[in-house]
mmCIF file of C-alpha atoms in Angstrom:
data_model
loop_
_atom_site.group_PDB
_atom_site.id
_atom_site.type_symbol
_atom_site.label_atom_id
_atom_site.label_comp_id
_atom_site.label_asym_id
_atom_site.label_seq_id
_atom_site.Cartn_x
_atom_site.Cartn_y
_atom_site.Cartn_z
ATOM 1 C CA UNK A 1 5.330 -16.955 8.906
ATOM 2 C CA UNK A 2 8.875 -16.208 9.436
ATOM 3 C CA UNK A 3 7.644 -13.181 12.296
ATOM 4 C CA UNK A 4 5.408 -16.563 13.968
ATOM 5 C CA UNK A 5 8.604 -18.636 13.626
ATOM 6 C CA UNK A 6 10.768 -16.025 14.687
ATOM 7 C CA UNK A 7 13.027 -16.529 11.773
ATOM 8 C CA UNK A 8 14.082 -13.231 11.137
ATOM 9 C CA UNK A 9 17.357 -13.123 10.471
ATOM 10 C CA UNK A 10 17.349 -15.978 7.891
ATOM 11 C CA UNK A 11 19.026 -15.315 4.538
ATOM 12 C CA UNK A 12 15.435 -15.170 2.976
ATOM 13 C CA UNK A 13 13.708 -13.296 5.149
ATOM 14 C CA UNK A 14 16.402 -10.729 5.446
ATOM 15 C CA UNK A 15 17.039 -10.578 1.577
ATOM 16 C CA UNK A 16 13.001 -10.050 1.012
ATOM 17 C CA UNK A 17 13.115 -7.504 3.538
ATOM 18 C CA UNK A 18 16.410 -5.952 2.047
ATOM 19 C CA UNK A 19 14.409 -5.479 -1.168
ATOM 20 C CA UNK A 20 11.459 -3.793 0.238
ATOM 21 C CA UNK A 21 13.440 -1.423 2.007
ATOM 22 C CA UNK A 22 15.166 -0.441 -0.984
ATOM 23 C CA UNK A 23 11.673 0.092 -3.050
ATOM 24 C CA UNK A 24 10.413 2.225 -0.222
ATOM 25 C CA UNK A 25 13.597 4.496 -0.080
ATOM 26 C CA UNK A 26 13.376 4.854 -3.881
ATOM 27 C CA UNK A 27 9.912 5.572 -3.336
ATOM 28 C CA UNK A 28 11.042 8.247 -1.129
ATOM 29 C CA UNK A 29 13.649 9.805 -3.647
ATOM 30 C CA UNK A 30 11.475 10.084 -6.636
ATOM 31 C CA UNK A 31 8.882 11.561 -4.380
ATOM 32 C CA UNK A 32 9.417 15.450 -4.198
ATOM 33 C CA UNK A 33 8.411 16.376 -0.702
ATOM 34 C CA UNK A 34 9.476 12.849 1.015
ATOM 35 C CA UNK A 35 12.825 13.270 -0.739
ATOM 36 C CA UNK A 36 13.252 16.818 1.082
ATOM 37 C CA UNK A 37 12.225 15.286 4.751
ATOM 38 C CA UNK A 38 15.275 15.748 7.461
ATOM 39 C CA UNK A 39 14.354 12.190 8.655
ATOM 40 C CA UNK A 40 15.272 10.562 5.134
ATOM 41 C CA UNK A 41 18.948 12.116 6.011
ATOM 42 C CA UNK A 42 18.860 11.208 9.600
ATOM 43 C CA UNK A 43 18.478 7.924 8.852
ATOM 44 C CA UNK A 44 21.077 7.904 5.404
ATOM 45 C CA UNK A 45 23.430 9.536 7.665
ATOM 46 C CA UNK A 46 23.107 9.285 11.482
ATOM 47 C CA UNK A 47 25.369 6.262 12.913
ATOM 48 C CA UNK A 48 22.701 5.424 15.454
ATOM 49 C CA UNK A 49 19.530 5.154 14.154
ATOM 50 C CA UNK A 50 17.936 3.376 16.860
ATOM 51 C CA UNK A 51 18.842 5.702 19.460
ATOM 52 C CA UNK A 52 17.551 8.414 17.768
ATOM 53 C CA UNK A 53 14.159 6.842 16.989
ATOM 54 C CA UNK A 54 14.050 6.196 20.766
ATOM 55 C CA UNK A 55 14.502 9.588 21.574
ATOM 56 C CA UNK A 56 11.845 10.838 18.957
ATOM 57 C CA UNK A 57 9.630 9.103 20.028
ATOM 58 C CA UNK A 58 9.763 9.934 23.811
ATOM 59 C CA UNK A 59 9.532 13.297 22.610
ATOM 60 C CA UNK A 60 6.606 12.619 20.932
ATOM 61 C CA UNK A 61 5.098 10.497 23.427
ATOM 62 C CA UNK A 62 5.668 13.136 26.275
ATOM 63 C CA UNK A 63 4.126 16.046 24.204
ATOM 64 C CA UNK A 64 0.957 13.783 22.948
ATOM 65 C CA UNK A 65 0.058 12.502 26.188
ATOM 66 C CA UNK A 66 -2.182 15.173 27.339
ATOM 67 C CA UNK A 67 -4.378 15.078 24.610
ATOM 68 C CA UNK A 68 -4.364 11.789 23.144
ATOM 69 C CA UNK A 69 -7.465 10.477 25.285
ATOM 70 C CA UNK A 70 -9.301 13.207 23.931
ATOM 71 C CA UNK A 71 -7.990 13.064 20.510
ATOM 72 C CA UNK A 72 -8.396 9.425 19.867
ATOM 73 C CA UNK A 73 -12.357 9.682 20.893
ATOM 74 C CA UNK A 74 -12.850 12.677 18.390
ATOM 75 C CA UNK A 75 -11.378 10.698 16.199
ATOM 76 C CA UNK A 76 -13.662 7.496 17.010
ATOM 77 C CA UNK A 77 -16.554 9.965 17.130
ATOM 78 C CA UNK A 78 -15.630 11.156 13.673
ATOM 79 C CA UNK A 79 -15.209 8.023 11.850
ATOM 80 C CA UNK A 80 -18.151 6.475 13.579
ATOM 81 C CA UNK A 81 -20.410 9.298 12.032
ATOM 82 C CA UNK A 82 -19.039 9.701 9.015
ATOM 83 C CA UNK A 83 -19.115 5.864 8.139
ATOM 84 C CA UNK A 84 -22.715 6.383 8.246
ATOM 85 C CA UNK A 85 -23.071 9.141 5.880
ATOM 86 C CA UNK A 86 -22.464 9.854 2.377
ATOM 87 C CA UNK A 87 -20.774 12.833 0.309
ATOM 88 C CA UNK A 88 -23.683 15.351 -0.825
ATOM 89 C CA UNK A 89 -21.253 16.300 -3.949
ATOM 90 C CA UNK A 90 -18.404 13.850 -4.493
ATOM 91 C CA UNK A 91 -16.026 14.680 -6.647
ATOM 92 C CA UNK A 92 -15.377 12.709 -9.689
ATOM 93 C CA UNK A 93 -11.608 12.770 -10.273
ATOM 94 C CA UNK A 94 -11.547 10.919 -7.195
ATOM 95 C CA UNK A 95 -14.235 8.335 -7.560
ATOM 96 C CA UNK A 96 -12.211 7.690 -10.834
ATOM 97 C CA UNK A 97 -8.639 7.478 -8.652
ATOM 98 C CA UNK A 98 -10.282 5.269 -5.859
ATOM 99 C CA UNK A 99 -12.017 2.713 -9.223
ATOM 100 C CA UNK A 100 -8.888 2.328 -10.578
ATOM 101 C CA UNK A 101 -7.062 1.424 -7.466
ATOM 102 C CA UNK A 102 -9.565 -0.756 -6.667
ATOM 103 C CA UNK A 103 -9.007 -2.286 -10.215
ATOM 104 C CA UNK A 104 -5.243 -2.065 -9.704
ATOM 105 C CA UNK A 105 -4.914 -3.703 -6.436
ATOM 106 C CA UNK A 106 -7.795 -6.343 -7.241
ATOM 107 C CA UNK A 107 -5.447 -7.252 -10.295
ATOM 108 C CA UNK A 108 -2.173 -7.395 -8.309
ATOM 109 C CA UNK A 109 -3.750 -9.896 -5.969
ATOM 110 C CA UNK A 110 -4.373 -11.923 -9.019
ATOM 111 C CA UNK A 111 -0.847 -11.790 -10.067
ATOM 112 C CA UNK A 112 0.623 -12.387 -7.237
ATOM 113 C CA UNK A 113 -1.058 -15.629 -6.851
ATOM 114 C CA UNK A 114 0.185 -16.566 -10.242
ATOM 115 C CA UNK A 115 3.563 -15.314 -9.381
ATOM 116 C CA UNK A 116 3.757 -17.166 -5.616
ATOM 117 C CA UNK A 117 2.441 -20.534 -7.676
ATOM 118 C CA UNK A 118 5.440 -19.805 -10.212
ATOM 119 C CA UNK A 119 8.019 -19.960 -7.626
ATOM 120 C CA UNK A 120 6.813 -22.655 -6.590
ATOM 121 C CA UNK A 121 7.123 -24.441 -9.658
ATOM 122 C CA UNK A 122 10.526 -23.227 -10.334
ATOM 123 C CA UNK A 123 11.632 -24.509 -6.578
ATOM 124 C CA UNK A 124 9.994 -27.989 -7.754
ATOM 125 C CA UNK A 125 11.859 -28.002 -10.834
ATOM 126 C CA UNK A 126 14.792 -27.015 -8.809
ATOM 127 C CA UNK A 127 14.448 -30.194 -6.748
ATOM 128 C CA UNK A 128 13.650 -32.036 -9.700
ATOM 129 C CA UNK A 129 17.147 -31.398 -11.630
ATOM 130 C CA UNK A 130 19.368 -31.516 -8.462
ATOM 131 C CA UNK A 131 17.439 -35.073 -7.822
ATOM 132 C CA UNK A 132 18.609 -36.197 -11.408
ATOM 133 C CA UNK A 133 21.859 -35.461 -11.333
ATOM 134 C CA UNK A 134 22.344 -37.311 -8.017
ATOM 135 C CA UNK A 135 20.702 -40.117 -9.777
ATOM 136 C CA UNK A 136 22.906 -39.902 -12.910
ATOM 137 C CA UNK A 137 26.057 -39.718 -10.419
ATOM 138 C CA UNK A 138 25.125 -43.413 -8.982
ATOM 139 C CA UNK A 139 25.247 -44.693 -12.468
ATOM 140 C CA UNK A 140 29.123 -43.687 -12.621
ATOM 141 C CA UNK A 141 30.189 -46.573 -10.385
ATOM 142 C CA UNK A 142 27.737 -49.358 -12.150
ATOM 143 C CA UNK A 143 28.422 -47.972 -15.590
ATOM 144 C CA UNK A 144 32.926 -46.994 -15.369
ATOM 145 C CA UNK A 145 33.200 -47.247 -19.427
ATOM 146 C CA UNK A 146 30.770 -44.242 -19.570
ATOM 147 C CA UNK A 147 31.804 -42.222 -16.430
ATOM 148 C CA UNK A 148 33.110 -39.212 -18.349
ATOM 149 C CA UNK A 149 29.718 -38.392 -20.109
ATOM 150 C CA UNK A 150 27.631 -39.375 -17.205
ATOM 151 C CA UNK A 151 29.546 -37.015 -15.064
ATOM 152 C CA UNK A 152 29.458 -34.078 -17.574
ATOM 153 C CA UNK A 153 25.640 -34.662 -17.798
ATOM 154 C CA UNK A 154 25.509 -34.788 -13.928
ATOM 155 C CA UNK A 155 27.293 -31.300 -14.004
ATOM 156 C CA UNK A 156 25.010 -29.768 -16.548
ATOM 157 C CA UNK A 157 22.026 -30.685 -14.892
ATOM 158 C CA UNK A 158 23.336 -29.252 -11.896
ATOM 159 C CA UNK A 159 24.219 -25.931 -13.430
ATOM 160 C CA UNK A 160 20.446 -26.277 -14.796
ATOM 161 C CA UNK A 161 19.459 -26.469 -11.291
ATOM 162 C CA UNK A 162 21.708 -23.518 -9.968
ATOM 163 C CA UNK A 163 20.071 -21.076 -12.927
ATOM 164 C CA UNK A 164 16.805 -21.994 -11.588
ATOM 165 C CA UNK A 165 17.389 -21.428 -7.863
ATOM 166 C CA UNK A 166 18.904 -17.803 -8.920
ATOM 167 C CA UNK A 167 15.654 -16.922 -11.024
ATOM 168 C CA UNK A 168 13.634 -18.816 -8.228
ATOM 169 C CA UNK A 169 15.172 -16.461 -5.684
ATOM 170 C CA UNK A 170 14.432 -13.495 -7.567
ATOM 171 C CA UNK A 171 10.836 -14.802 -8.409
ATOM 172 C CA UNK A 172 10.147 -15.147 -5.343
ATOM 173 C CA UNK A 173 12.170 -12.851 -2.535
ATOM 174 C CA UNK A 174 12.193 -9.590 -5.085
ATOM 175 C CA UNK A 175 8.953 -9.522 -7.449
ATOM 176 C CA UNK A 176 6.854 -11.005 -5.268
ATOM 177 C CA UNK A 177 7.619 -8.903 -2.860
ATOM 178 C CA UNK A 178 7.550 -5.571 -5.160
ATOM 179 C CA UNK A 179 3.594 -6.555 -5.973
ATOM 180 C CA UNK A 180 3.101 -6.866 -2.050
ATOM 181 C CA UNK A 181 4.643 -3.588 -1.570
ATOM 182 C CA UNK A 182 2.773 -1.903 -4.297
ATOM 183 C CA UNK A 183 -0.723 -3.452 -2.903
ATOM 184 C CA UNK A 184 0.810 -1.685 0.684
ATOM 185 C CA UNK A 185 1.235 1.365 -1.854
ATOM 186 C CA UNK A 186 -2.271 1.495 -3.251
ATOM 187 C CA UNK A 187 -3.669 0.734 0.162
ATOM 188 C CA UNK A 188 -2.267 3.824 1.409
ATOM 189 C CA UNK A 189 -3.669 5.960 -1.459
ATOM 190 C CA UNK A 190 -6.971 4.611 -0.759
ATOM 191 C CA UNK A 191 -6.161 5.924 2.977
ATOM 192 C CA UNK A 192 -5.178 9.155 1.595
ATOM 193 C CA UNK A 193 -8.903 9.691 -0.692
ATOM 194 C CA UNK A 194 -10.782 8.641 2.915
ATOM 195 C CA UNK A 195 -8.906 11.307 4.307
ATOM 196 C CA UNK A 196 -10.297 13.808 1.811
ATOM 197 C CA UNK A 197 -13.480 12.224 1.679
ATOM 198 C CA UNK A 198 -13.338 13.037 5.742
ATOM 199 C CA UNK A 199 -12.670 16.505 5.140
ATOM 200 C CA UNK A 200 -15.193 17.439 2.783
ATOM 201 C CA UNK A 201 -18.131 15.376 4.797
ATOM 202 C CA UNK A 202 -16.849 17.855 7.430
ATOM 203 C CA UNK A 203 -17.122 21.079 5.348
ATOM 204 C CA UNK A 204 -20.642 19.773 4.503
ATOM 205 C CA UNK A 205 -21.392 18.809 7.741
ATOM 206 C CA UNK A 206 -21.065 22.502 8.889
ATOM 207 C CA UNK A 207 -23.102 23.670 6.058
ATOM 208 C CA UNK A 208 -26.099 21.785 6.987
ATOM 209 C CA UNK A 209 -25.550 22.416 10.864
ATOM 210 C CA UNK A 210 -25.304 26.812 9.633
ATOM 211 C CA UNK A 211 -28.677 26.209 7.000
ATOM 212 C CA UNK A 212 -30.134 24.684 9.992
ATOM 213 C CA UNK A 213 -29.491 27.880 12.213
ATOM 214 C CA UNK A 214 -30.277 30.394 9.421
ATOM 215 C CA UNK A 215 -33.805 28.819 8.870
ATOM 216 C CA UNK A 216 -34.334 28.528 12.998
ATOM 217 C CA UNK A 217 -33.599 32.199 13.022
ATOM 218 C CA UNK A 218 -35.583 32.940 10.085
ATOM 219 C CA UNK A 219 -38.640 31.207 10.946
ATOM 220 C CA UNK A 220 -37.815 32.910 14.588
ATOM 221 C CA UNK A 221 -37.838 36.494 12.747
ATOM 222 C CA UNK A 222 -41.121 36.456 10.396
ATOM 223 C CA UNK A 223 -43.140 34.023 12.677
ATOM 224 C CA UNK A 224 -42.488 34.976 16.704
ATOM 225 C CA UNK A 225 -45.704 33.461 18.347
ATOM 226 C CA UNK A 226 -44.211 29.910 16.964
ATOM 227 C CA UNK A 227 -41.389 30.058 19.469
ATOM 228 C CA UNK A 228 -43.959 30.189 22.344
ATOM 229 C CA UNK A 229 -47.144 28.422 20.081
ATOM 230 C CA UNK A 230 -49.749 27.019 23.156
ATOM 231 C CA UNK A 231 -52.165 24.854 20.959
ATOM 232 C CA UNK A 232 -50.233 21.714 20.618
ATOM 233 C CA UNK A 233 -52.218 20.928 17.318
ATOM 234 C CA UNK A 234 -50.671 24.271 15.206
ATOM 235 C CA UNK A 235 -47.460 24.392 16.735
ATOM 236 C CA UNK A 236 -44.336 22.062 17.160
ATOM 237 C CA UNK A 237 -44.085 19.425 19.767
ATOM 238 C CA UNK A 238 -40.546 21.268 20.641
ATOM 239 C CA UNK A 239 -42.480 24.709 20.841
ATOM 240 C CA UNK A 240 -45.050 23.225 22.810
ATOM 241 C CA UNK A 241 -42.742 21.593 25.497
ATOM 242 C CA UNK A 242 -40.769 24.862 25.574
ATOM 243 C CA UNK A 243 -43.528 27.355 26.337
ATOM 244 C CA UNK A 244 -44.709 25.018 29.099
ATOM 245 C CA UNK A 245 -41.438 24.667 30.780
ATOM 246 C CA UNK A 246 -41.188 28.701 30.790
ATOM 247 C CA UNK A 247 -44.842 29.235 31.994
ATOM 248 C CA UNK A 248 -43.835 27.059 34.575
ATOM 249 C CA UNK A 249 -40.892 29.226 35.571
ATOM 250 C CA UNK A 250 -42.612 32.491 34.931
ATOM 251 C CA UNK A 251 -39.875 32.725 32.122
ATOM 252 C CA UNK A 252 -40.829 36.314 29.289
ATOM 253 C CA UNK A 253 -41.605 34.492 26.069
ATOM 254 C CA UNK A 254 -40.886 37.270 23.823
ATOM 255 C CA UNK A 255 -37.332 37.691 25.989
ATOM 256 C CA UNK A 256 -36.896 34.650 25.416
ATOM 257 C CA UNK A 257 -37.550 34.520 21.863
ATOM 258 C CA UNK A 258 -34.788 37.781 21.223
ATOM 259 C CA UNK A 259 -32.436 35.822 23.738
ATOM 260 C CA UNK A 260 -32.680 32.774 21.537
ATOM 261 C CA UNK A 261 -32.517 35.007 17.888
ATOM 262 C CA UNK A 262 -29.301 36.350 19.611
ATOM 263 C CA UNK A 263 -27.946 32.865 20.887
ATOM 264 C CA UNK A 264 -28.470 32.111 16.955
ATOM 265 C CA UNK A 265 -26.693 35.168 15.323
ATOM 266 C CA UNK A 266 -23.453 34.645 17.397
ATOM 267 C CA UNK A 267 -24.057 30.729 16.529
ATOM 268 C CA UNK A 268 -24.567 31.573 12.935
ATOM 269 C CA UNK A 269 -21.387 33.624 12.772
ATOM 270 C CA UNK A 270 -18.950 31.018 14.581
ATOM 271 C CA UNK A 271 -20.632 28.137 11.896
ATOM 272 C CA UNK A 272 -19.996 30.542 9.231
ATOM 273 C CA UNK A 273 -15.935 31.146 10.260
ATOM 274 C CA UNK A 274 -16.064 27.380 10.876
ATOM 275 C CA UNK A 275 -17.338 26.749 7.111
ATOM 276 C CA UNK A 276 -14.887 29.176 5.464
ATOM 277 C CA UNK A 277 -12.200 27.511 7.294
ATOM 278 C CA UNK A 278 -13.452 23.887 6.440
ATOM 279 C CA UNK A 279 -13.674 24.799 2.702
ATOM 280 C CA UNK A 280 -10.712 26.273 2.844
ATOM 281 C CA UNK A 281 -8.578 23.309 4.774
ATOM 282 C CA UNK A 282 -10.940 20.852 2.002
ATOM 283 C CA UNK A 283 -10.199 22.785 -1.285
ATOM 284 C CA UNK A 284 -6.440 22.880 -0.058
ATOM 285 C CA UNK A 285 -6.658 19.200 1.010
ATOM 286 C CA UNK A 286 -8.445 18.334 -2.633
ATOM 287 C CA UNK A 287 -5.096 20.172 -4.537
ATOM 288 C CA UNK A 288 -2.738 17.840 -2.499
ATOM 289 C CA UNK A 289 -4.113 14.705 -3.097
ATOM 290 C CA UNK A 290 -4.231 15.606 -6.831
ATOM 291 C CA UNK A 291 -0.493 15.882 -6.394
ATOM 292 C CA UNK A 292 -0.386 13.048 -4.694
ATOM 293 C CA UNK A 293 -1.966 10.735 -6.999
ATOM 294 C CA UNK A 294 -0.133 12.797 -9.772
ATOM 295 C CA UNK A 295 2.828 11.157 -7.857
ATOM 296 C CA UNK A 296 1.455 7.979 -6.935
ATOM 297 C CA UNK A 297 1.174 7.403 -10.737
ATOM 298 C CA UNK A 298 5.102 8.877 -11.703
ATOM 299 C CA UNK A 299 6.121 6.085 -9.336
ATOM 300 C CA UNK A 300 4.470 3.460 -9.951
ATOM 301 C CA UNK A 301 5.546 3.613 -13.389
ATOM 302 C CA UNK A 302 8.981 3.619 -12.488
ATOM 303 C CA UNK A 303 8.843 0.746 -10.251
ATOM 304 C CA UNK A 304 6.652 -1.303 -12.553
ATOM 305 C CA UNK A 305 9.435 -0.937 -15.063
ATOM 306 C CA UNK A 306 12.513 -1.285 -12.736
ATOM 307 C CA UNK A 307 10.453 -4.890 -11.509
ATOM 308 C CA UNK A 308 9.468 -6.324 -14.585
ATOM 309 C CA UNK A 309 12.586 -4.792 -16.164
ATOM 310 C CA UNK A 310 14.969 -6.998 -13.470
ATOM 311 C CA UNK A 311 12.800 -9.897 -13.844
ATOM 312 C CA UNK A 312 13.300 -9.926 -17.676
ATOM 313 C CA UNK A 313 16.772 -9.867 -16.899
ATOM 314 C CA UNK A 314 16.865 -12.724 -14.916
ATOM 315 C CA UNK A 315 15.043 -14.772 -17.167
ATOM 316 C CA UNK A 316 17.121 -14.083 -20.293
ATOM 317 C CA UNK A 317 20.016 -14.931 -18.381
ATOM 318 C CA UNK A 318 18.686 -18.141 -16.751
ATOM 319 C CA UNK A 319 17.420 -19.398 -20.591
ATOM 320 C CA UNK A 320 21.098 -17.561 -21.485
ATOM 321 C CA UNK A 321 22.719 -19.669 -19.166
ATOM 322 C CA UNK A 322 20.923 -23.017 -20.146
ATOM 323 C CA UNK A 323 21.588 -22.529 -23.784
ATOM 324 C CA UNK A 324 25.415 -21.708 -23.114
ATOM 325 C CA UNK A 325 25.200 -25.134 -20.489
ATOM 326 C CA UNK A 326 24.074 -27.471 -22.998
ATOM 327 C CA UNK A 327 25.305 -26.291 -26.216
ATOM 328 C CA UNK A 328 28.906 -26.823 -24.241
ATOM 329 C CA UNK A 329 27.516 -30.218 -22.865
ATOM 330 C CA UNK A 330 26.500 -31.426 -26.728
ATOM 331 C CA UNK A 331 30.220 -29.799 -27.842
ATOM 332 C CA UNK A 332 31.754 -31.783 -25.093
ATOM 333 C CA UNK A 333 29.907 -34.954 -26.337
ATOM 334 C CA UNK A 334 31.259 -34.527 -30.296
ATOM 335 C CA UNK A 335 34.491 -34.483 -29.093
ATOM 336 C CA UNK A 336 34.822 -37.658 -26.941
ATOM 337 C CA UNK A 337 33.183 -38.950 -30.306
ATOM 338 C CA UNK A 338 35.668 -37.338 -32.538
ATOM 339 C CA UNK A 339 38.467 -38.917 -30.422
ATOM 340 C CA UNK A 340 36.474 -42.254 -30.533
ATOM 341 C CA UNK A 341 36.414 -42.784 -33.248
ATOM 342 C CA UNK A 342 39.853 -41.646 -34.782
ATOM 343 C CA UNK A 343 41.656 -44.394 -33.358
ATOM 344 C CA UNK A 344 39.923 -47.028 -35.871
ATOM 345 C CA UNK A 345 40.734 -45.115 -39.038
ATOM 346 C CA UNK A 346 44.324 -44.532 -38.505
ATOM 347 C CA UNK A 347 44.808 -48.075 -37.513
ATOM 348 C CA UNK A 348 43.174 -48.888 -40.894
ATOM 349 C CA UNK A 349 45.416 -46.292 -43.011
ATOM 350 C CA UNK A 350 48.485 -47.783 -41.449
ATOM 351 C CA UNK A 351 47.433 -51.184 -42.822
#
């Protein structure tokens, strides 16, 4: 809401945003390719950022522009076929990654609902305490004789309310905000394993397209009157159509036939160069994303602990801080007591 508001550079907003940006960068450290990357320096060490984003990316724009047309409808094309076909041979390591980041993220959702209502809660109680001592403050002037202890009270409740706001701020602007980056996290594993599952419908892709030629050249080879079949009950409806269409252009069936077995070799060869090239760019593709997840799963550890490490911090020092506020409030209280009630027995041992 803040980006709809256009409250961006609110204390909040900036201090949720501060956080994310340092997960991501110690994402980037602990990772041990992303850790290497000369942009990670640029942008620890170069004094103007901005300006040399800018120029990047006019670089970038005026080297893409030539072929972007044509590269974002082979990509459309891609996608569009592949999203209607399915993996002859998937592999199971990475049905088992993609399960249990479905799992993962599908239980991060859920915590992060619990988590967002727990903030609000602690804001509520927040309200709640700074609303008493206000109240306990008005008393002072109705009840004087009791001013010292109302006031005290007034000023532990308030230091109540501080201690929440702190763990209320780090509820909400840094944990909450670590499981939203960590859902951002899994989503882009999941992009990753589409990606390989992209690559190896491709390899297979070329397979079936090369089986296809070898068994049209084949059939071609041991049968040779079905490329230019005339009784359109034995023969193909394709191998009908085509010996018309060349005995109405006076084409040489059997010419045609060894033009078409050679059309098929060199067609056969490319598809086979094309398949060794796909298996190899897939097998290679299959060993990084097993790094990758390898990765995926070294970090997330470490964040998971760093998150719910600093959040078990915060609340042992907010309970911390509300046993050391009202153990000094009740200390406070037996010593106006003590003093109260001196002044009768020395009176009486004077007598």
């Amino acid at each position: 809401m803040e980006y709809v508001r256009g409250d961006r550079f609110g204390s909040e907003f900036t201090t949720r945003r501060a956080w994310s940006l340092h997960r991501f960068l110690k994402r980037l450290t602990l990772h041990p390719v992303l850790r290497r990357a000369p942009l990670l320096a640029i942008f620890l060490e170069s004094p103007d950022w901005n300006a040399h984003m800018r120029l990047r990316s006019s670089r970038n724009n005026s080297t893409s522009d030539s072929s972007s047309t044509t590269g974002i409808f082979d990509n459309f094309t891609d996608s569009f076929v592949n999203a209607f076909t399915k993996v002859h041979k998937p592999d199971r390591r990475f049905i088992e990654v993609r399960e249990k980041a479905d799992k993962l993220e599908e239980d991060l959702n859920h915590v992060e609902k619990i988590v967002a209502r727990v903030a609000r809660r602690e804001a509520d109680l927040e309200t709640d305490y700074n609303d008493l001592a206000t109240q306990f403050r008005k008393l002072v002037p109705l009840e004087p004789d009791v001013e010292v202890p109302l006031q005290v009270f007034a000023a532990s409740v308030e230091e109540t309310g501080r201690g929440l706001k702190t763990l209320k701020d780090h509820t909400d602007q840094n944990y909450l905000g670590s499981l939203r980056d960590m859902t951002s996290y899994i989503t882009s594993l999941k992009a990753l394993l589409k990606t390989r599952e992209q690559k190896q419908l491709d390899f297979e892709a070329l397979v079936d397209y090369r089986n296809k030629a070898v068994a049209e050249r084949d059939s071609l080879a041991a049968n040779p009157s079905s490329y230019y079949a005339s009784n359109p009950l034995t023969s193909s409806p394709a191998s009908f159509i085509r010996s018309k269409m060349e005995d109405m252009r006076g084409v040489d069936h059997e010419q045609s036939r060894r033009e078409r077995v050679r059309k098929l070799e060199l067609r056969i060869d490319e598809l086979t160069r094309e398949v060794d090239s796909a298996k190899t760019t897939s097998e290679m593709f299959d060993e990084e994303v097993v790094r990758e997840v390898a990765d995926f799963e070294r970090i997330k550890a470490v964040e998971f602990r760093d998150t719910l490490g600093a959040l078990a911090e915060k609340q042992i020092d907010f309970y911390q801080g509300v046993l050391n506020t009202w153990e000094r409030f009740v200390a406070e209280m037996d010593g106006d007591e003590g003093e109260g009630g001196a002044g009768p027995d020395t009176q009486d041992d004077g007598r």
